Amino acid sequence: QVQLVESGGGSVQAGGSLRLSCAASVRTFSTYRMGWFRQAPGKEREFVAAISRSAGITTYADTVKGRFTISRDNAKKTVSLQMNSLKPEDTAVYSCAATMSLAPTTRVNEYVYWGQGTQVTVSS
């Protein structure tokens, strides 16, 4: 069983930055590939970023590429999402998730464990 708890959400003006963190309560954190997803009101959950077990491979949605950076610290059992140049369309609930898939994946249904999410609101 993996428990994930996000933090770092909040409200920011367009062009600003936020850093989200996700803490995992599992002994074998380094064996999980991790991802960040977001869900805006009235929309389906969508992929944001993913990272491999050793942090050597990262994948981003085209909408955030060049603005967001995913990272992880296996010793601290955390995964982070640095979000720069935020836009109003980035407003959503952001959730981290863990998967045992063979490679970093963008597919929602391949992630087994989910955090409760943290709200990010970007005003224009």
mmCIF file of C-alpha atoms in Angstrom:
data_model
loop_
_atom_site.group_PDB
_atom_site.id
_atom_site.type_symbol
_atom_site.label_atom_id
_atom_site.label_comp_id
_atom_site.label_asym_id
_atom_site.label_seq_id
_atom_site.Cartn_x
_atom_site.Cartn_y
_atom_site.Cartn_z
ATOM 1 C CA GLN A 1 0.000 0.000 0.000
ATOM 2 C CA VAL A 2 1.284 3.432 -0.969
ATOM 3 C CA GLN A 3 -0.004 6.638 0.572
ATOM 4 C CA LEU A 4 0.675 9.885 -1.269
ATOM 5 C CA VAL A 5 0.180 13.364 0.163
ATOM 6 C CA GLU A 6 0.525 16.492 -1.963
ATOM 7 C CA SER A 7 1.366 19.981 -0.764
ATOM 8 C CA GLY A 8 2.325 23.347 -2.197
ATOM 9 C CA GLY A 9 -0.800 24.349 -4.057
ATOM 10 C CA GLY A 10 -2.255 27.815 -3.862
ATOM 11 C CA SER A 11 -3.234 30.895 -5.804
ATOM 12 C CA VAL A 12 -0.879 32.823 -8.046
ATOM 13 C CA GLN A 13 -1.094 35.388 -10.806
ATOM 14 C CA ALA A 14 -0.361 34.507 -14.400
ATOM 15 C CA GLY A 15 3.363 34.349 -15.014
ATOM 16 C CA GLY A 16 4.077 33.266 -11.472
ATOM 17 C CA SER A 17 5.503 30.041 -10.096
ATOM 18 C CA LEU A 18 4.527 27.308 -7.669
ATOM 19 C CA ARG A 19 6.269 24.173 -6.496
ATOM 20 C CA LEU A 20 4.207 21.115 -5.658
ATOM 21 C CA SER A 21 5.526 18.281 -3.541
ATOM 22 C CA CYS A 22 4.263 14.762 -2.976
ATOM 23 C CA ALA A 23 5.398 12.683 -0.018
ATOM 24 C CA ALA A 24 5.118 8.913 -0.167
ATOM 25 C CA SER A 25 4.727 6.624 2.821
ATOM 26 C CA VAL A 26 6.179 3.439 1.392
ATOM 27 C CA ARG A 27 9.489 1.721 2.054
ATOM 28 C CA THR A 28 10.079 0.871 -1.589
ATOM 29 C CA PHE A 29 9.457 4.313 -3.119
ATOM 30 C CA SER A 30 12.350 3.954 -5.541
ATOM 31 C CA THR A 31 10.632 1.014 -7.248
ATOM 32 C CA TYR A 32 7.685 3.174 -8.387
ATOM 33 C CA ARG A 33 7.520 5.373 -11.413
ATOM 34 C CA MET A 34 5.739 8.588 -10.526
ATOM 35 C CA GLY A 35 3.472 11.000 -12.311
ATOM 36 C CA TRP A 36 1.565 14.233 -11.898
ATOM 37 C CA PHE A 37 -1.934 14.694 -13.260
ATOM 38 C CA ARG A 38 -4.460 17.510 -13.117
ATOM 39 C CA GLN A 39 -8.193 17.889 -13.363
ATOM 40 C CA ALA A 40 -9.985 21.130 -14.069
ATOM 41 C CA PRO A 41 -13.692 21.621 -13.278
ATOM 42 C CA GLY A 42 -15.863 19.858 -15.834
ATOM 43 C CA LYS A 43 -12.897 18.221 -17.535
ATOM 44 C CA GLU A 44 -11.296 14.804 -17.456
ATOM 45 C CA ARG A 45 -8.115 14.140 -15.555
ATOM 46 C CA GLU A 46 -5.108 14.748 -17.772
ATOM 47 C CA PHE A 47 -1.459 13.808 -17.720
ATOM 48 C CA VAL A 48 1.064 16.489 -16.777
ATOM 49 C CA ALA A 49 4.454 14.849 -16.202
ATOM 50 C CA ALA A 50 6.084 11.531 -15.331
ATOM 51 C CA ILE A 51 9.468 10.422 -14.063
ATOM 52 C CA SER A 52 11.324 7.131 -14.035
ATOM 53 C CA ARG A 53 12.518 5.328 -10.916
ATOM 54 C CA SER A 54 16.028 6.761 -11.094
ATOM 55 C CA ALA A 55 14.868 10.147 -12.411
ATOM 56 C CA GLY A 56 16.800 9.536 -15.610
ATOM 57 C CA ILE A 57 13.728 9.768 -17.852
ATOM 58 C CA THR A 58 11.061 12.447 -17.713
ATOM 59 C CA THR A 59 7.985 12.944 -19.879
ATOM 60 C CA TYR A 60 5.785 16.012 -20.192
ATOM 61 C CA ALA A 61 2.483 16.952 -21.729
ATOM 62 C CA ASP A 62 2.963 19.346 -24.633
ATOM 63 C CA THR A 63 0.926 21.975 -22.776
ATOM 64 C CA VAL A 64 3.484 22.223 -19.968
ATOM 65 C CA LYS A 65 6.739 21.352 -21.720
ATOM 66 C CA GLY A 66 9.364 24.002 -21.094
ATOM 67 C CA ARG A 67 7.447 25.468 -18.156
ATOM 68 C CA PHE A 68 7.118 22.580 -15.686
ATOM 69 C CA THR A 69 9.846 20.336 -14.282
ATOM 70 C CA ILE A 70 9.307 17.046 -12.481
ATOM 71 C CA SER A 71 11.918 15.704 -10.081
ATOM 72 C CA ARG A 72 12.225 13.156 -7.319
ATOM 73 C CA ASP A 73 14.320 12.436 -4.246
ATOM 74 C CA ASN A 74 14.270 8.736 -3.478
ATOM 75 C CA ALA A 75 16.048 9.209 -0.153
ATOM 76 C CA LYS A 76 13.314 11.592 1.013
ATOM 77 C CA LYS A 77 10.580 9.644 -0.821
ATOM 78 C CA THR A 78 9.262 12.724 -2.539
ATOM 79 C CA VAL A 79 8.372 13.804 -6.045
ATOM 80 C CA SER A 80 8.063 17.458 -6.975
ATOM 81 C CA LEU A 81 6.628 19.559 -9.761
ATOM 82 C CA GLN A 82 8.147 22.986 -10.338
ATOM 83 C CA MET A 83 5.681 25.101 -12.289
ATOM 84 C CA ASN A 84 6.871 28.322 -13.911
ATOM 85 C CA SER A 85 5.208 30.811 -16.234
ATOM 86 C CA LEU A 86 1.816 29.700 -15.008
ATOM 87 C CA LYS A 87 -1.243 30.410 -17.106
ATOM 88 C CA PRO A 88 -4.935 30.623 -16.142
ATOM 89 C CA GLU A 89 -5.507 27.388 -18.078
ATOM 90 C CA ASP A 90 -3.188 25.619 -15.627
ATOM 91 C CA THR A 91 -5.867 26.039 -12.948
ATOM 92 C CA ALA A 92 -6.811 22.580 -11.674
ATOM 93 C CA VAL A 93 -6.497 20.092 -8.868
ATOM 94 C CA TYR A 94 -3.063 18.493 -9.184
ATOM 95 C CA SER A 95 -2.490 14.934 -8.010
ATOM 96 C CA CYS A 96 0.564 12.748 -7.834
ATOM 97 C CA ALA A 97 0.348 9.062 -8.641
ATOM 98 C CA ALA A 98 2.482 5.933 -8.523
ATOM 99 C CA THR A 99 2.768 3.092 -11.001
ATOM 100 C CA MET A 100 4.622 -0.171 -11.383
ATOM 101 C CA SER A 101 4.469 0.070 -15.175
ATOM 102 C CA LEU A 102 7.570 -0.864 -17.135
ATOM 103 C CA ALA A 103 8.266 2.712 -18.229
ATOM 104 C CA PRO A 104 7.086 6.225 -17.384
ATOM 105 C CA THR A 105 3.535 6.298 -18.637
ATOM 106 C CA THR A 106 1.027 9.001 -19.512
ATOM 107 C CA ARG A 107 -2.007 6.760 -19.095
ATOM 108 C CA VAL A 108 -4.230 7.491 -16.111
ATOM 109 C CA ASN A 109 -5.406 3.891 -15.780
ATOM 110 C CA GLU A 110 -1.862 2.576 -15.390
ATOM 111 C CA TYR A 111 -1.384 4.427 -12.116
ATOM 112 C CA VAL A 112 -2.445 2.448 -9.076
ATOM 113 C CA TYR A 113 -1.951 4.816 -6.154
ATOM 114 C CA TRP A 114 -3.180 8.406 -6.007
ATOM 115 C CA GLY A 115 -2.946 11.323 -3.667
ATOM 116 C CA GLN A 116 -5.964 13.441 -2.776
ATOM 117 C CA GLY A 117 -4.734 16.398 -4.775
ATOM 118 C CA THR A 118 -3.895 20.025 -4.200
ATOM 119 C CA GLN A 119 -5.620 23.026 -5.753
ATOM 120 C CA VAL A 120 -3.712 25.355 -8.059
ATOM 121 C CA THR A 121 -5.459 28.550 -9.124
ATOM 122 C CA VAL A 122 -3.901 30.947 -11.624
ATOM 123 C CA SER A 123 -5.545 34.311 -12.099
ATOM 124 C CA SER A 124 -5.125 36.565 -15.109
#
